């Protein structure tokens, strides 16, 4: 089991901002995930992988693919008080779900 | 309501690693928080602040102070497969809880 957090690298965010967006994506996708999967993931150590994407379109395409495979997702928009424009899509949380199912979707993305 | 995530800056972690540790701290502290506070926090937009600390001791001192004030905390240790030594304390999650209560504890820390 793992959870994947994908961050846009085509918008400028400091490392604290990135961490906050990832935490937001993590909790939001986690909350949508069924209890049994949540539990399996916690027992196995809450594995999380942080990846990068080049554009909002890339995040949205991955979101669609995940949804078609019935994997829970959370697309994060930032209120934009500080580093980015209001309502900017910043990150996408996926799962937790089975490693194989998630790998299929994010295979082409690189580690942040 | 807000949640604070505090990251050690005296150990070397890349921004993806930092984001993963913060997501870990965020979910773990959130899970310990009573339902009513969780809900208030979510309704008000899941505010999260990422701060930095200079040492494990600083994290542990803050953890103790938070616990004395009955604020939920989660100290994160990393398995250490990659960037840090196994079992290294990397981050601390605090809350969510009331802004004022949390501000008292972390007032002297700077944004990451």
mmCIF file of C-alpha atoms in Angstrom:
data_model
loop_
_atom_site.group_PDB
_atom_site.id
_atom_site.type_symbol
_atom_site.label_atom_id
_atom_site.label_comp_id
_atom_site.label_asym_id
_atom_site.label_seq_id
_atom_site.Cartn_x
_atom_site.Cartn_y
_atom_site.Cartn_z
ATOM 1 C CA UNK A 1 0.000 0.000 0.000
ATOM 2 C CA UNK A 2 1.160 3.509 -0.668
ATOM 3 C CA UNK A 3 0.014 7.049 -1.111
ATOM 4 C CA UNK A 4 1.390 9.316 -3.821
ATOM 5 C CA UNK A 5 1.564 13.098 -3.584
ATOM 6 C CA UNK A 6 2.221 14.955 -6.824
ATOM 7 C CA UNK A 7 3.395 18.564 -6.828
ATOM 8 C CA UNK A 8 3.404 21.027 -9.722
ATOM 9 C CA UNK A 9 6.897 22.272 -10.495
ATOM 10 C CA UNK A 10 5.811 24.845 -13.097
ATOM 11 C CA UNK A 11 4.671 27.222 -10.335
ATOM 12 C CA UNK A 12 7.057 28.740 -7.844
ATOM 13 C CA UNK A 13 6.647 27.447 -4.289
ATOM 14 C CA UNK A 14 9.155 27.342 -1.432
ATOM 15 C CA UNK A 15 9.813 24.090 0.394
ATOM 16 C CA UNK A 16 7.535 24.992 3.315
ATOM 17 C CA UNK A 17 4.711 25.778 0.903
ATOM 18 C CA UNK A 18 5.284 22.498 -0.953
ATOM 19 C CA UNK A 19 5.219 20.597 2.345
ATOM 20 C CA UNK A 20 1.933 22.242 3.371
ATOM 21 C CA UNK A 21 0.306 21.452 -0.002
ATOM 22 C CA UNK A 22 1.451 17.837 0.263
ATOM 23 C CA UNK A 23 0.082 17.526 3.798
ATOM 24 C CA UNK A 24 -3.207 18.931 2.530
ATOM 25 C CA UNK A 25 -3.294 16.443 -0.367
ATOM 26 C CA UNK A 26 -2.318 13.619 1.954
ATOM 27 C CA UNK A 27 -5.087 14.174 4.496
ATOM 28 C CA UNK A 28 -7.723 14.912 1.862
ATOM 29 C CA UNK A 29 -7.085 11.776 -0.221
ATOM 30 C CA UNK A 30 -6.713 9.688 2.947
ATOM 31 C CA UNK A 31 -10.088 10.843 4.262
ATOM 32 C CA UNK A 32 -11.839 9.672 1.086
ATOM 33 C CA UNK A 33 -10.220 6.233 1.217
ATOM 34 C CA UNK A 34 -12.246 3.306 2.599
ATOM 35 C CA UNK A 35 -11.514 2.285 6.177
ATOM 36 C CA UNK A 36 -9.957 -1.095 5.318
ATOM 37 C CA UNK A 37 -7.422 0.424 2.949
ATOM 38 C CA UNK A 38 -6.610 3.242 5.379
ATOM 39 C CA UNK A 39 -5.891 0.659 8.017
ATOM 40 C CA UNK A 40 -3.738 -1.585 5.848
ATOM 41 C CA UNK A 41 -1.710 1.443 4.877
ATOM 42 C CA UNK A 42 -1.219 2.619 8.462
ATOM 43 C CA UNK A 43 -0.215 -0.839 9.659
ATOM 44 C CA UNK A 44 2.333 -1.098 6.865
ATOM 45 C CA UNK A 45 3.985 2.207 7.836
ATOM 46 C CA UNK A 46 2.130 4.926 5.886
ATOM 47 C CA UNK A 47 4.380 4.818 2.826
ATOM 48 C CA UNK A 48 4.270 8.091 0.896
ATOM 49 C CA UNK A 49 6.014 9.013 -2.318
ATOM 50 C CA UNK A 50 6.322 12.614 -3.492
ATOM 51 C CA UNK A 51 6.491 13.077 -7.278
ATOM 52 C CA UNK A 52 6.496 16.041 -9.625
ATOM 53 C CA UNK A 53 4.349 17.131 -12.574
ATOM 54 C CA UNK A 54 4.929 19.866 -15.136
ATOM 55 C CA UNK A 55 1.454 21.382 -15.408
ATOM 56 C CA UNK A 56 -2.083 21.539 -14.114
ATOM 57 C CA UNK A 57 -3.140 19.499 -17.157
ATOM 58 C CA UNK A 58 -0.791 16.693 -16.194
ATOM 59 C CA UNK A 59 -2.275 16.592 -12.671
ATOM 60 C CA UNK A 60 -5.818 16.560 -14.065
ATOM 61 C CA UNK A 61 -5.037 13.772 -16.540
ATOM 62 C CA UNK A 62 -3.591 11.644 -13.738
ATOM 63 C CA UNK A 63 -6.585 12.441 -11.548
ATOM 64 C CA UNK A 64 -8.954 11.211 -14.297
ATOM 65 C CA UNK A 65 -7.004 7.996 -14.809
ATOM 66 C CA UNK A 66 -7.009 7.301 -11.070
ATOM 67 C CA UNK A 67 -10.731 7.935 -10.836
ATOM 68 C CA UNK A 68 -11.402 5.526 -13.718
ATOM 69 C CA UNK A 69 -9.540 2.884 -11.715
ATOM 70 C CA UNK A 70 -11.582 3.726 -8.619
ATOM 71 C CA UNK A 71 -8.621 5.076 -6.662
ATOM 72 C CA UNK A 72 -9.422 8.001 -4.378
ATOM 73 C CA UNK A 73 -7.868 11.355 -5.234
ATOM 74 C CA UNK A 74 -7.770 14.905 -3.874
ATOM 75 C CA UNK A 75 -6.864 17.848 -6.099
ATOM 76 C CA UNK A 76 -5.585 20.752 -4.000
ATOM 77 C CA UNK A 77 -6.266 24.398 -4.775
ATOM 78 C CA UNK A 78 -4.430 27.047 -2.809
ATOM 79 C CA UNK A 79 -6.208 30.074 -1.392
ATOM 80 C CA UNK A 80 -3.228 31.992 -2.709
ATOM 81 C CA UNK A 81 -2.627 34.470 0.068
ATOM 82 C CA UNK A 82 1.121 34.190 -0.328
ATOM 83 C CA UNK A 83 3.216 32.583 -3.040
ATOM 84 C CA UNK A 84 0.701 31.715 -5.781
ATOM 85 C CA UNK A 85 -2.384 33.237 -7.456
ATOM 86 C CA UNK A 86 -5.704 32.572 -5.653
ATOM 87 C CA UNK A 87 -7.246 29.215 -6.544
ATOM 88 C CA UNK A 88 -4.138 27.785 -8.174
ATOM 89 C CA UNK A 89 -4.094 23.990 -8.423
ATOM 90 C CA UNK A 90 -0.899 23.025 -6.585
ATOM 91 C CA UNK A 91 -0.920 19.295 -5.845
ATOM 92 C CA UNK A 92 -2.740 15.984 -6.192
ATOM 93 C CA UNK A 93 -3.049 13.271 -3.564
ATOM 94 C CA UNK A 94 -3.693 9.673 -4.674
ATOM 95 C CA UNK A 95 -4.690 6.856 -2.352
ATOM 96 C CA UNK A 96 -3.503 5.094 -0.256
ATOM 97 C CA UNK A 97 -4.135 2.088 -2.468
ATOM 98 C CA UNK A 98 -2.297 -1.011 -3.684
ATOM 99 C CA UNK A 99 1.235 -0.361 -4.962
ATOM 100 C CA UNK A 100 0.600 -2.001 -8.335
ATOM 101 C CA UNK A 101 -2.569 -0.013 -9.053
ATOM 102 C CA UNK A 102 -0.854 3.266 -8.199
ATOM 103 C CA UNK A 103 2.380 2.463 -10.034
ATOM 104 C CA UNK A 104 0.416 1.972 -13.258
ATOM 105 C CA UNK A 105 -0.845 5.544 -13.078
ATOM 106 C CA UNK A 106 2.300 7.415 -12.058
ATOM 107 C CA UNK A 107 4.967 5.296 -13.722
ATOM 108 C CA UNK A 108 6.242 8.125 -15.916
ATOM 109 C CA UNK A 109 6.600 10.722 -13.131
ATOM 110 C CA UNK A 110 9.873 11.524 -11.373
ATOM 111 C CA UNK A 111 10.594 11.955 -7.668
ATOM 112 C CA UNK A 112 10.457 15.538 -6.434
ATOM 113 C CA UNK B 1 -7.918 26.427 14.175
ATOM 114 C CA UNK B 2 -4.606 25.403 12.726
ATOM 115 C CA UNK B 3 -2.106 22.592 12.517
ATOM 116 C CA UNK B 4 1.620 23.181 12.782
ATOM 117 C CA UNK B 5 4.266 20.955 11.193
ATOM 118 C CA UNK B 6 7.826 21.452 12.415
ATOM 119 C CA UNK B 7 10.787 20.135 10.443
ATOM 120 C CA UNK B 8 14.374 19.668 11.609
ATOM 121 C CA UNK B 9 16.806 21.699 9.553
ATOM 122 C CA UNK B 10 19.956 20.280 11.162
ATOM 123 C CA UNK B 11 19.615 17.079 9.107
ATOM 124 C CA UNK B 12 19.868 17.037 5.345
ATOM 125 C CA UNK B 13 16.599 16.289 3.559
ATOM 126 C CA UNK B 14 15.501 17.167 0.026
ATOM 127 C CA UNK B 15 12.203 18.960 -0.527
ATOM 128 C CA UNK B 16 10.367 15.764 -1.478
ATOM 129 C CA UNK B 17 11.581 14.108 1.702
ATOM 130 C CA UNK B 18 10.538 17.109 3.780
ATOM 131 C CA UNK B 19 7.094 17.061 2.162
ATOM 132 C CA UNK B 20 6.663 13.356 2.924
ATOM 133 C CA UNK B 21 7.694 13.808 6.575
ATOM 134 C CA UNK B 22 5.257 16.714 6.932
ATOM 135 C CA UNK B 23 2.420 14.687 5.402
ATOM 136 C CA UNK B 24 3.249 11.914 7.849
ATOM 137 C CA UNK B 25 3.217 14.330 10.801
ATOM 138 C CA UNK B 26 0.023 15.930 9.541
ATOM 139 C CA UNK B 27 -1.996 12.707 9.278
ATOM 140 C CA UNK B 28 -0.596 11.270 12.512
ATOM 141 C CA UNK B 29 -1.387 14.328 14.663
ATOM 142 C CA UNK B 30 -4.758 14.759 12.936
ATOM 143 C CA UNK B 31 -5.755 11.170 13.709
ATOM 144 C CA UNK B 32 -5.141 11.703 17.428
ATOM 145 C CA UNK B 33 -7.230 14.893 17.525
ATOM 146 C CA UNK B 34 -10.811 14.701 18.835
ATOM 147 C CA UNK B 35 -13.548 14.602 16.198
ATOM 148 C CA UNK B 36 -14.998 18.034 17.014
ATOM 149 C CA UNK B 37 -11.653 19.789 16.563
ATOM 150 C CA UNK B 38 -10.883 17.846 13.380
ATOM 151 C CA UNK B 39 -14.187 18.986 11.974
ATOM 152 C CA UNK B 40 -13.819 22.640 12.932
ATOM 153 C CA UNK B 41 -10.410 22.626 11.299
ATOM 154 C CA UNK B 42 -11.638 21.041 8.087
ATOM 155 C CA UNK B 43 -14.588 23.418 7.816
ATOM 156 C CA UNK B 44 -12.273 26.388 8.281
ATOM 157 C CA UNK B 45 -9.991 25.259 5.435
ATOM 158 C CA UNK B 46 -7.372 22.977 7.018
ATOM 159 C CA UNK B 47 -4.869 25.729 7.808
ATOM 160 C CA UNK B 48 -1.335 24.349 8.087
ATOM 161 C CA UNK B 49 1.861 26.170 8.940
ATOM 162 C CA UNK B 50 5.297 24.649 8.339
ATOM 163 C CA UNK B 51 8.022 25.802 10.729
ATOM 164 C CA UNK B 52 11.626 24.852 11.351
ATOM 165 C CA UNK B 53 13.610 23.661 14.370
ATOM 166 C CA UNK B 54 17.366 23.318 14.860
ATOM 167 C CA UNK B 55 17.586 20.007 16.701
ATOM 168 C CA UNK B 56 15.813 16.910 17.928
ATOM 169 C CA UNK B 57 15.923 18.417 21.429
ATOM 170 C CA UNK B 58 14.001 21.459 20.254
ATOM 171 C CA UNK B 59 11.289 19.224 18.758
ATOM 172 C CA UNK B 60 11.055 17.178 21.938
ATOM 173 C CA UNK B 61 10.835 20.258 24.148
ATOM 174 C CA UNK B 62 7.975 21.614 22.040
ATOM 175 C CA UNK B 63 6.294 18.211 22.083
ATOM 176 C CA UNK B 64 6.400 18.187 25.900
ATOM 177 C CA UNK B 65 4.997 21.702 26.176
ATOM 178 C CA UNK B 66 2.153 20.819 23.793
ATOM 179 C CA UNK B 67 1.341 17.676 25.717
ATOM 180 C CA UNK B 68 1.202 19.622 28.996
ATOM 181 C CA UNK B 69 -1.398 21.853 27.346
ATOM 182 C CA UNK B 70 -3.333 18.809 26.163
ATOM 183 C CA UNK B 71 -2.680 19.470 22.487
ATOM 184 C CA UNK B 72 -2.228 16.354 20.356
ATOM 185 C CA UNK B 73 1.203 15.757 18.817
ATOM 186 C CA UNK B 74 2.955 13.239 16.580
ATOM 187 C CA UNK B 75 6.735 12.902 16.562
ATOM 188 C CA UNK B 76 7.903 11.348 13.285
ATOM 189 C CA UNK B 77 10.812 8.960 12.978
ATOM 190 C CA UNK B 78 12.069 8.013 9.547
ATOM 191 C CA UNK B 79 12.834 4.423 8.603
ATOM 192 C CA UNK B 80 15.935 5.878 6.990
ATOM 193 C CA UNK B 81 16.158 3.861 3.800
ATOM 194 C CA UNK B 82 17.349 6.890 1.875
ATOM 195 C CA UNK B 83 18.493 10.306 3.038
ATOM 196 C CA UNK B 84 18.818 9.952 6.826
ATOM 197 C CA UNK B 85 20.044 7.404 9.394
ATOM 198 C CA UNK B 86 17.450 4.778 10.420
ATOM 199 C CA UNK B 87 15.110 5.964 13.185
ATOM 200 C CA UNK B 88 16.024 9.629 12.889
ATOM 201 C CA UNK B 89 13.446 12.016 14.345
ATOM 202 C CA UNK B 90 12.556 14.264 11.398
ATOM 203 C CA UNK B 91 9.405 16.230 12.189
ATOM 204 C CA UNK B 92 6.676 17.015 14.708
ATOM 205 C CA UNK B 93 2.984 17.509 13.984
ATOM 206 C CA UNK B 94 0.884 19.579 16.410
ATOM 207 C CA UNK B 95 -2.898 19.760 16.369
ATOM 208 C CA UNK B 96 -5.116 20.928 14.791
ATOM 209 C CA UNK B 97 -6.109 23.039 17.764
ATOM 210 C CA UNK B 98 -7.034 26.631 18.550
ATOM 211 C CA UNK B 99 -4.714 29.255 17.022
ATOM 212 C CA UNK B 100 -3.984 30.944 20.333
ATOM 213 C CA UNK B 101 -3.063 27.720 22.134
ATOM 214 C CA UNK B 102 -0.702 26.691 19.343
ATOM 215 C CA UNK B 103 0.829 30.147 18.889
ATOM 216 C CA UNK B 104 1.895 30.146 22.552
ATOM 217 C CA UNK B 105 3.991 27.029 21.958
ATOM 218 C CA UNK B 106 5.654 27.822 18.652
ATOM 219 C CA UNK B 107 5.980 31.587 18.879
ATOM 220 C CA UNK B 108 9.769 31.585 18.636
ATOM 221 C CA UNK B 109 10.006 29.316 15.578
ATOM 222 C CA UNK B 110 10.475 30.599 12.023
ATOM 223 C CA UNK B 111 8.701 29.558 8.836
ATOM 224 C CA UNK B 112 10.481 26.886 6.814
#
